[in-house]
Amino acid sequence: MRWALVCFFVFTSSCCVAQYYETYSPANGLVDARVSRIIQDGSGRIFFLTRDGLSIYDGQRFTNHTRLSGSPVGMIIDGMLMPDGSLQLLSFDGYWIHASKKNIVADTGFLPKIPEASAILSLPGNEKLFISNNGLFVYKNNPAKDTRQFRPPGMKISPLDKFAASGNYLVFNYYQYKSKYIYLWDINREIITDSLPTPVIHSMLTDKEGRIQVCTVTGLLQLNKTALEQGKLQMERPWFGKFIPAGFPVQNIFFDRQENIWFINDLGCRQVDPRNGNIHSYTSANGLLTGINSIFQDRENNYWFIAYGKGVQKLMQTNYEIVTRIGEVAIETVFSSNTSEDGSLFLFTNKNMIAFKNDRAQEFALAPQLFTNPVFYWQKNYWTYASPDRLVNNEKKYIPLGDSSLVSRIAHFPSPHVNTDPEGNLLLAGNLITVIKKDLSAHRQPLPYFADNIVTDEKNNFWAFCRSNDIVKFSFRDNQLIKQASFLYPGIEPRFAIHWNLDTFWIASRQNGILIAKITDRSFTVIGKLTRENGLSNDFVETLLKIDGQRVAAGTASGLDIITLAGTDTLIANVSSRINHFEPILQLSRDDKGMIFARTENLQLFRYDPFTTTSPDYDPAAWISKITVNDLAIDTSITTFNYLQNNFLFSVTSPSFTDSRSIIFSFTLSGEKKVWQQHSNKADFSISNLPPGSYQLTVVVKYPGRIYPDKRIGYHFTIRLPFWKTWWFISGILLLILLTAWYFIRDYWERKMQRQKMIMEKELAIEQERTRMARELHDGLGSMLSGVKHSFSAMKNELDMKGTEEEKFNYNIGKLNDSIKELRNISHSMAPDSLLKYGLENSLRDYCQHISQSGELDISFEALSTTDMYLNEEQSFHIFRIVQELLQNIIIHAGARHAIIQLSYNNKRLYLTVEDDGNGFELNDPHLKKGMGLKNIESRVNILKGRMDYQTAPAKGTSVLIEIPCEEKK
């Protein structure tokens, strides 16, 4: 069969623009349906100026303002963009409102009140002209120039109706009064320079060249610019007159940034490209609201249609379009599509085959019998199955496919997915794998079950992913197709597969989304998974197409998704859902320009442009717009909270309107001991019951398809500890406890010392009394007894006694001597005479000699440098008693044979050393110390403000060193 060339068509005119509108009304967040104007601030937010207040839309949420400082906002009529990106909004009542990223406030200090304001127009030199029902005001920096003295004829009766400014001239008409005339007002001279009768006017506007267009009931008119600059009004046909749609009454015009002209009336809009005359219609038939009166174009080139009283509609800009015509050829149904080895796109429809390459399309007629099997283009011919075991092309050339017994043993179900390998060999899938080389030799092998497509890796191996979960690898050896490996991996349910790189494959699954796996001859390892939880439109994925090294197109049971790998993150854009198209995608192919074509289940064809991006001069901002703590909004500059303020809601704003639903917000909140994360298209992040500590919130905003660079936002805040857990409170409590403990311990020891002092004072008083009694006994009774003894001794010499009398007399004198000795012993034990008469040193020496003479203990006493030492009576008494106690301990407990007592003085300190060669004792044994009466000795040392040190050990003897402060002799 000879090819019949039908025609060549330019493909750029073959696609209908997909028209889908998002409607904004009070039902979904808009404050009021009576929208008069739309403005965009410096950060990209959309401001809807309504009759009942202000609505701000940031792409994620609406913020509505109907009252400010307790007063109604009322009708806002217009606004000005300030150098810092904020807006100055003007209400009908004449009040100014300042709208910044942080807040919306009434601004009484900006400009004077302009009552009954209706519009703001731009003038040369950055001047602004304020139109009101009471006059005109010119603003140039500050202050405003009041021109209320200007009262054109009829101004007092009727305000201005329609108006437009060009240069320093204002063209206007009046509302009702003399409405058939327009007037030219010279702003500098403040006079009317000309007037002109006109039909009833719908609207006026100024194009970017300064020409004023006037829409009237009889048609479009244009004011001659040259005449206008000379203060004259002269009508002419508009420069775009030939583009005005026939039979379309124009009520308003809009010039967009792409130099398109929009003609508007109550029934719809017509967009005309004056460069080529292309026209696109937007009417209620494709979803547009009726009653559209104006259009706004945002910085991302989205169009917003305003229908006063009904709301606003945004035209969804999309690069996903339905293909209904190629040139003048209508496309009704597409059975299959594939890309040939030379990059040409071939479409097989219900009537013909269309070849497309280099922006040219060719139409070829097909024999009716070819439509019963898949048709594909290869080797400059189109082919189909003549029978299960051979192919036939349009020239009736046949290719036998190998052993016919395979077909008799295995049911023949060919797959519509036909592709070629890098060498140009044809790959056919189904229940059999078939590789047809460029020399038309066919190689065929059976598969365990049906495979949708054949995948080629970088080493020219062929992989079949069967619906039975079998994975089979083939390669050529000695010009024979040989099975190299085969294994079963349950649960993957493959529907399509593509090779990514090296040993990595992407597998479309029936109910598991997309699996990313590393595959070798013996192993299958899933390294990633994309499902609806990640943003995929459906977990049933029919087909895949690799766009480039970062993007993959996925045809799911709900439409077309574009998957973008962004570092460690994956962004998924549901492109078909943006135009409300949820038809399953069964086949994906592309042309030589890289455009992607999607065939749907109902045999429609869509085109996706993967290279279209938004306006290159727009880069959306991103910031934390609101922080809510315990359900109360706070200033975002606050970074410190108390321990009760621990429930947070962070709201992020990123004004982007191209595909705001596919923006991914990655929240990471890092605490001292824990990290919280949220990765989704939700622009709000909430966290409750945060413990006290320091936190860092990091938000990364990722845009679909990487159309904008990622935005990173940081916010550091601290939750303070409750006051009872702060270091100063704990330190204060500890200090209070220590002070309290110190007070009670000090009081305890003071009372103990006081008791000891009282005891010692009592003992001292007793000792003093005993000393007095001893002195009385010694000096009084002792002297008397000594005198009696001397008297009796004298009488003995005078009396002549013999025998028994002399013995009795001598016996009584002996008893008297014994009484005197006993009296001396008692007196000495109560207070030694030597201590009273000769001081401490002599008393100790006398006491040691007395004990040594008794034979109980051999004591060596030594005094060194004690000449200048001065001790009062109390000190001497206590030291003497200390020595007595120590020596009694040695005699009773130590079992010592020798003891050494040394008394020395140096630098106003007395040093007493007592050592023995006795048994010693365990120093830390409290029972031994208590039994030995050491506490009494320590008490006396403490009273003397001295210190005592023990050195002892079992069988090592004991050494006691006592240091006591004292004075020198004066």
Coordinates of C-alpha atoms in Angstrom, one line a residue, residues 178-564:
K178 CA -25.4 65.3 31.0
S179 CA -24.2 61.7 30.7
K180 CA -24.0 62.0 26.8
Y181 CA -21.0 64.2 27.1
I182 CA -17.4 63.5 28.0
Y183 CA -15.1 66.3 29.3
L184 CA -11.3 66.9 29.3
W185 CA -9.9 68.3 32.5
D186 CA -6.4 69.8 32.6
I187 CA -5.0 68.7 35.9
N188 CA -2.3 71.3 36.0
R189 CA -4.4 74.3 35.1
E190 CA -7.5 72.9 36.8
I191 CA -9.9 73.8 33.9
I192 CA -12.0 72.0 31.4
T193 CA -10.4 72.3 28.0
D194 CA -12.9 70.5 25.8
S195 CA -16.1 68.4 25.7
L196 CA -17.6 66.0 23.3
P197 CA -21.0 64.2 22.9
T198 CA -20.9 60.4 23.1
P199 CA -23.3 57.5 23.3
V200 CA -23.9 56.0 26.7
I201 CA -20.5 54.8 28.0
H202 CA -19.9 51.4 29.7
S203 CA -16.3 52.0 30.7
M204 CA -13.1 53.9 30.0
L205 CA -9.5 52.8 30.3
T206 CA -5.9 53.8 29.4
D207 CA -3.6 51.4 27.5
K208 CA 0.1 51.2 28.2
E209 CA 0.8 53.7 25.4
G210 CA -1.4 56.3 27.1
R211 CA -4.3 56.0 24.6
I212 CA -7.8 56.2 26.2
Q213 CA -10.3 53.6 25.0
V214 CA -14.0 54.3 25.4
C215 CA -16.6 51.4 25.5
T216 CA -20.0 52.7 24.4
V217 CA -23.3 51.1 23.7
T218 CA -22.7 51.5 20.0
G219 CA -19.1 50.2 19.9
L220 CA -15.5 50.9 20.9
L221 CA -14.0 54.3 20.4
Q222 CA -10.5 55.7 20.9
L223 CA -9.4 59.2 21.8
N224 CA -6.7 60.5 19.5
K225 CA -3.6 60.8 21.7
T226 CA -2.1 63.7 19.8
A227 CA -5.2 65.8 20.1
L228 CA -5.5 64.8 23.8
E229 CA -2.1 66.2 24.5
Q230 CA -3.2 69.5 22.9
G231 CA -6.3 69.7 25.2
K232 CA -8.8 68.5 22.5
L233 CA -11.1 65.5 22.4
Q234 CA -11.1 63.7 19.0
M235 CA -12.6 60.2 18.5
E236 CA -11.2 57.6 16.1
R237 CA -11.4 53.9 15.5
P238 CA -9.3 51.9 18.0
W239 CA -5.9 50.6 16.9
F240 CA -7.1 47.1 17.5
G241 CA -10.4 47.6 15.7
K242 CA -9.9 44.6 13.3
F243 CA -9.6 42.3 16.3
I244 CA -12.9 43.2 17.9
P245 CA -15.1 40.1 17.8
A246 CA -18.0 40.4 15.4
G247 CA -21.4 40.4 17.2
F248 CA -19.8 40.7 20.6
P249 CA -20.8 43.9 22.4
V250 CA -17.8 45.1 24.3
Q251 CA -18.5 46.6 27.8
N252 CA -14.9 46.6 29.1
I253 CA -11.4 45.9 27.9
F254 CA -8.3 44.5 29.6
F255 CA -4.7 44.5 28.3
D256 CA -2.5 41.8 29.8
R257 CA 1.2 41.7 30.2
Q258 CA 1.5 39.3 27.2
E259 CA 0.0 42.0 24.9
N260 CA -3.2 40.1 24.6
I261 CA -6.5 42.1 24.4
W262 CA -9.5 40.9 26.5
F263 CA -13.0 41.9 25.4
I264 CA -15.5 41.6 28.2
N265 CA -19.3 41.7 28.4
D266 CA -21.9 40.1 30.7
L267 CA -21.9 36.8 28.8
G268 CA -18.1 36.1 28.7
C269 CA -14.7 37.1 27.5
R270 CA -12.7 36.9 24.3
Q271 CA -8.9 36.8 24.5
V272 CA -7.2 38.0 21.3
D273 CA -3.5 37.8 20.5
P274 CA -3.0 40.8 18.1
R275 CA 0.3 39.3 16.9
N276 CA -1.4 36.3 15.1
G277 CA -5.1 36.9 15.5
N278 CA -5.7 33.8 17.7
I279 CA -8.9 34.0 19.7
H280 CA -9.8 32.1 22.9
S281 CA -13.4 32.2 24.2
Y282 CA -14.4 32.1 27.9
T283 CA -18.1 31.7 28.4
S284 CA -20.6 30.1 30.7
A285 CA -20.5 27.1 28.4
N286 CA -17.1 26.2 29.8
G287 CA -17.8 27.3 33.4
L288 CA -17.3 31.0 33.5
L289 CA -19.6 33.1 35.6
T290 CA -22.0 35.4 33.9
G291 CA -21.7 39.1 34.6
I292 CA -17.9 39.4 34.4
N293 CA -17.1 43.1 34.5
S294 CA -13.3 43.2 34.9
I295 CA -10.1 41.1 34.9
F296 CA -7.0 41.1 37.1
Q297 CA -3.7 39.5 36.1
D298 CA -1.4 38.5 39.0
R299 CA 2.4 38.2 38.9
E300 CA 2.2 34.6 38.0
N301 CA 0.1 35.4 35.0
N302 CA -3.1 33.9 36.4
Y303 CA -6.3 35.6 35.4
W304 CA -9.0 36.6 37.9
F305 CA -12.4 37.3 36.6
I306 CA -14.6 39.6 38.7
A307 CA -18.4 39.2 38.6
Y308 CA -19.8 41.8 41.0
G309 CA -22.2 40.2 43.4
K310 CA -21.2 36.7 42.4
G311 CA -17.6 36.5 43.4
V312 CA -14.3 35.9 41.6
Q313 CA -13.1 33.2 39.4
K314 CA -9.4 32.3 38.7
L315 CA -8.5 30.8 35.4
M316 CA -6.3 27.9 36.2
Q317 CA -3.2 28.3 34.0
T318 CA -2.1 24.8 33.0
N319 CA 0.2 23.2 30.5
Y320 CA -2.1 20.1 30.4
E321 CA -4.4 20.5 27.4
I322 CA -6.8 18.2 25.6
V323 CA -6.0 17.6 21.9
T324 CA -9.1 17.7 19.8
R325 CA -7.6 18.7 16.4
I326 CA -4.3 18.5 14.6
G327 CA -4.5 21.2 12.0
E328 CA -7.9 20.8 10.4
V329 CA -8.2 17.1 11.3
A330 CA -10.6 16.4 14.1
I331 CA -9.4 13.7 16.6
E332 CA -12.3 11.8 18.1
T333 CA -10.7 8.7 19.6
V334 CA -7.1 7.5 19.9
F335 CA -6.5 3.8 20.2
S336 CA -2.8 4.0 20.8
S337 CA 0.3 6.2 20.5
N338 CA 4.0 5.5 20.3
T339 CA 7.2 7.2 19.6
S340 CA 9.3 5.8 16.8
E341 CA 13.1 5.3 16.8
D342 CA 13.6 8.7 15.2
G343 CA 11.5 10.6 17.8
S344 CA 8.3 10.9 15.7
L345 CA 5.0 10.7 17.5
F346 CA 2.4 8.4 15.9
L347 CA -1.3 8.4 16.8
F348 CA -3.7 5.7 15.7
T349 CA -7.2 7.0 15.7
N350 CA -10.6 5.5 14.8
K351 CA -10.1 6.9 11.2
N352 CA -6.5 7.3 10.4
M353 CA -2.9 7.4 11.6
I354 CA -1.2 10.8 12.2
A355 CA 2.5 11.2 12.2
F356 CA 4.0 14.3 14.0
K357 CA 7.5 15.6 13.9
N358 CA 9.2 19.0 13.6
D359 CA 5.9 20.7 14.1
R360 CA 4.5 19.0 11.1
A361 CA 1.7 16.5 10.9
Q362 CA 0.9 13.9 8.3
E363 CA -2.3 11.9 8.0
F364 CA -2.4 8.4 6.6
A365 CA -5.4 6.2 5.9
L366 CA -5.5 2.8 7.5
A367 CA -7.1 -0.4 6.4
P368 CA -10.1 -1.3 8.6
Q369 CA -8.8 -4.7 9.5
L370 CA -5.8 -3.1 11.2
F371 CA -7.9 -1.8 14.0
T372 CA -8.4 -5.2 15.6
N373 CA -4.8 -5.4 17.0
P374 CA -2.3 -2.9 18.2
V375 CA -0.8 -0.7 15.5
F376 CA 2.7 0.7 15.8
Y377 CA 5.1 2.6 13.6
W378 CA 8.7 1.2 13.1
Q379 CA 11.3 1.3 10.3
K380 CA 9.3 3.9 8.3
N381 CA 6.2 1.6 8.2
Y382 CA 3.3 0.9 10.4
W383 CA 2.8 -2.6 11.6
T384 CA 0.2 -4.8 13.1
Y385 CA -0.4 -8.5 13.8
A386 CA -1.4 -10.4 10.7
S387 CA -1.8 -13.5 13.0
P388 CA -0.4 -14.4 16.5
D389 CA 2.8 -15.6 14.9
R390 CA 3.6 -13.0 12.3
L391 CA 3.6 -9.2 11.7
V392 CA 2.5 -7.3 8.6
N393 CA 3.2 -3.7 7.5
N394 CA 1.5 -1.4 5.2
E395 CA 3.4 -2.7 2.2
K396 CA 2.2 -6.2 3.0
K397 CA 5.6 -7.4 4.1
Y398 CA 5.5 -10.1 6.7
I399 CA 7.8 -10.9 9.6
P400 CA 7.5 -14.4 11.1
L401 CA 7.8 -14.3 14.9
G402 CA 9.4 -17.7 15.5
D403 CA 8.2 -21.1 16.6
S404 CA 4.5 -21.2 16.0
S405 CA 4.1 -23.9 18.6
L406 CA 4.6 -21.2 21.3
V407 CA 1.4 -19.6 20.3
S408 CA -0.5 -22.9 20.3
R409 CA 0.8 -23.5 23.8
I410 CA 0.5 -20.0 25.2
A411 CA -2.6 -17.7 24.6
H412 CA -1.6 -14.7 22.5
F413 CA -2.4 -11.4 24.3
P414 CA -0.2 -8.6 22.8
S415 CA 0.3 -5.5 24.9
P416 CA -0.4 -2.1 23.3
H417 CA 2.9 -0.8 24.9
V418 CA 5.4 -1.0 22.0
N419 CA 8.9 0.5 22.3
T420 CA 12.4 0.3 20.9
D421 CA 15.7 -0.3 22.6
P422 CA 18.7 2.1 22.2
E423 CA 19.8 0.2 19.1
G424 CA 16.4 0.6 17.4
N425 CA 15.2 -3.0 17.9
L426 CA 11.5 -3.4 18.3
L427 CA 10.2 -4.7 21.6
L428 CA 6.8 -6.4 21.9
A429 CA 5.3 -7.4 25.2
G430 CA 2.4 -9.6 26.3
N431 CA 2.4 -13.3 27.2
L432 CA 5.6 -13.5 25.1
I433 CA 8.7 -11.3 24.9
T434 CA 9.5 -10.5 21.2
V435 CA 12.6 -8.7 20.0
I436 CA 12.7 -7.8 16.3
K437 CA 16.1 -6.6 15.2
K438 CA 16.6 -4.0 12.5
D439 CA 17.4 -6.8 10.0
L440 CA 13.8 -8.0 10.6
S441 CA 14.9 -11.2 12.4
A442 CA 12.5 -12.0 15.2
H443 CA 13.4 -13.6 18.6
R444 CA 10.7 -14.8 21.0
Q445 CA 10.5 -16.4 24.4
P446 CA 7.6 -17.3 26.6
L447 CA 6.9 -15.4 29.9
P448 CA 5.5 -16.7 33.1
Y449 CA 2.5 -14.4 32.7
F450 CA 1.4 -11.2 31.0
A451 CA 3.9 -8.3 30.9
D452 CA 2.8 -4.8 29.9
N453 CA 6.2 -3.6 28.6
I454 CA 9.8 -4.6 28.1
V455 CA 12.5 -2.6 29.8
T456 CA 16.1 -2.2 28.5
D457 CA 18.9 -1.4 30.9
E458 CA 22.3 0.2 30.2
K459 CA 23.9 -3.2 29.4
N460 CA 21.3 -4.1 26.7
N461 CA 19.5 -6.6 28.9
F462 CA 15.8 -7.0 28.6
W463 CA 13.6 -7.1 31.7
A464 CA 10.0 -8.3 31.8
F465 CA 7.9 -7.5 34.9
C466 CA 5.0 -9.9 34.8
R467 CA 1.6 -9.3 36.5
S468 CA 2.2 -12.6 38.3
N469 CA 5.0 -10.9 40.2
D470 CA 7.6 -12.7 38.2
I471 CA 10.7 -10.8 37.1
V472 CA 12.6 -12.2 34.2
K473 CA 15.8 -11.0 32.6
F474 CA 16.9 -11.8 29.0
S475 CA 19.9 -11.0 26.9
F476 CA 21.4 -12.0 23.6
R477 CA 24.0 -14.8 23.4
D478 CA 25.2 -16.0 20.1
N479 CA 22.4 -14.2 18.5
Q480 CA 19.9 -16.1 20.6
L481 CA 17.5 -14.5 23.1
I482 CA 18.4 -16.3 26.4
K483 CA 16.8 -16.1 29.8
Q484 CA 19.5 -15.0 32.2
A485 CA 17.6 -14.8 35.5
S486 CA 14.1 -15.2 36.9
F487 CA 12.6 -14.9 40.4
L488 CA 9.4 -14.2 42.1
Y489 CA 8.8 -11.2 44.3
P490 CA 5.2 -11.4 45.8
G491 CA 3.1 -8.3 46.3
I492 CA 4.5 -5.9 43.7
E493 CA 1.7 -6.4 41.2
P494 CA 3.5 -4.6 38.4
R495 CA 1.7 -2.8 35.6
F496 CA 4.6 -0.9 33.9
A497 CA 8.3 -0.4 34.5
I498 CA 11.1 2.0 33.4
H499 CA 14.8 1.8 33.9
W500 CA 16.2 4.7 36.0
N501 CA 20.0 4.1 36.1
L502 CA 22.4 1.3 36.8
D503 CA 20.4 -1.4 38.7
T504 CA 17.5 0.9 39.7
F505 CA 14.0 0.6 38.3
W506 CA 10.7 2.3 38.8
I507 CA 7.7 0.0 38.8
A508 CA 4.1 1.0 38.5
S509 CA 2.0 -1.1 40.7
R510 CA -1.7 -2.1 40.7
Q511 CA -2.4 -1.0 44.3
N512 CA 1.0 -0.1 45.8
G513 CA 1.7 3.1 43.9
I514 CA 5.2 3.3 42.5
L515 CA 8.0 1.2 43.8
I516 CA 11.7 2.2 43.3
A517 CA 13.8 -0.9 43.5
K518 CA 17.4 -2.1 43.0
I519 CA 17.4 -5.3 41.1
T520 CA 20.2 -7.8 40.3
D521 CA 20.1 -11.3 39.0
R522 CA 19.3 -12.7 42.4
S523 CA 17.9 -9.9 44.5
F524 CA 15.0 -7.3 44.6
T525 CA 15.3 -4.5 47.1
V526 CA 12.7 -1.7 47.4
I527 CA 14.5 1.5 48.2
G528 CA 11.6 3.9 47.8
K529 CA 7.8 4.0 47.6
L530 CA 5.4 6.6 46.3
T531 CA 1.7 6.4 47.2
R532 CA -1.2 8.6 47.9
E533 CA 0.3 9.5 51.2
N534 CA 3.1 11.1 49.3
G535 CA 0.7 13.0 47.0
L536 CA 0.2 10.5 44.2
S537 CA -3.3 10.9 42.8
N538 CA -4.0 7.1 42.9
D539 CA -2.2 4.0 44.1
F540 CA -3.2 2.2 40.9
V541 CA -0.5 3.4 38.4
E542 CA -1.0 2.3 34.8
T543 CA 2.1 3.7 33.1
L544 CA 5.3 5.6 33.5
L545 CA 7.5 7.9 31.3
K546 CA 10.9 9.3 32.3
I547 CA 11.1 13.0 31.4
D548 CA 14.6 13.8 32.5
G549 CA 17.1 13.0 35.3
Q550 CA 14.7 14.6 37.9
R551 CA 11.2 14.0 36.6
V552 CA 8.9 11.2 35.8
A553 CA 5.4 11.3 34.4
A554 CA 3.0 8.8 35.9
G555 CA -0.4 7.8 34.5
T556 CA -2.7 6.7 37.3
A557 CA -6.3 5.6 37.6
S558 CA -7.1 9.2 38.5
G559 CA -5.0 11.1 35.9
L560 CA -1.5 12.4 35.2
D561 CA 1.0 13.1 37.9
I562 CA 4.4 14.7 37.5
I563 CA 7.0 13.5 40.0
T564 CA 10.0 15.7 40.7

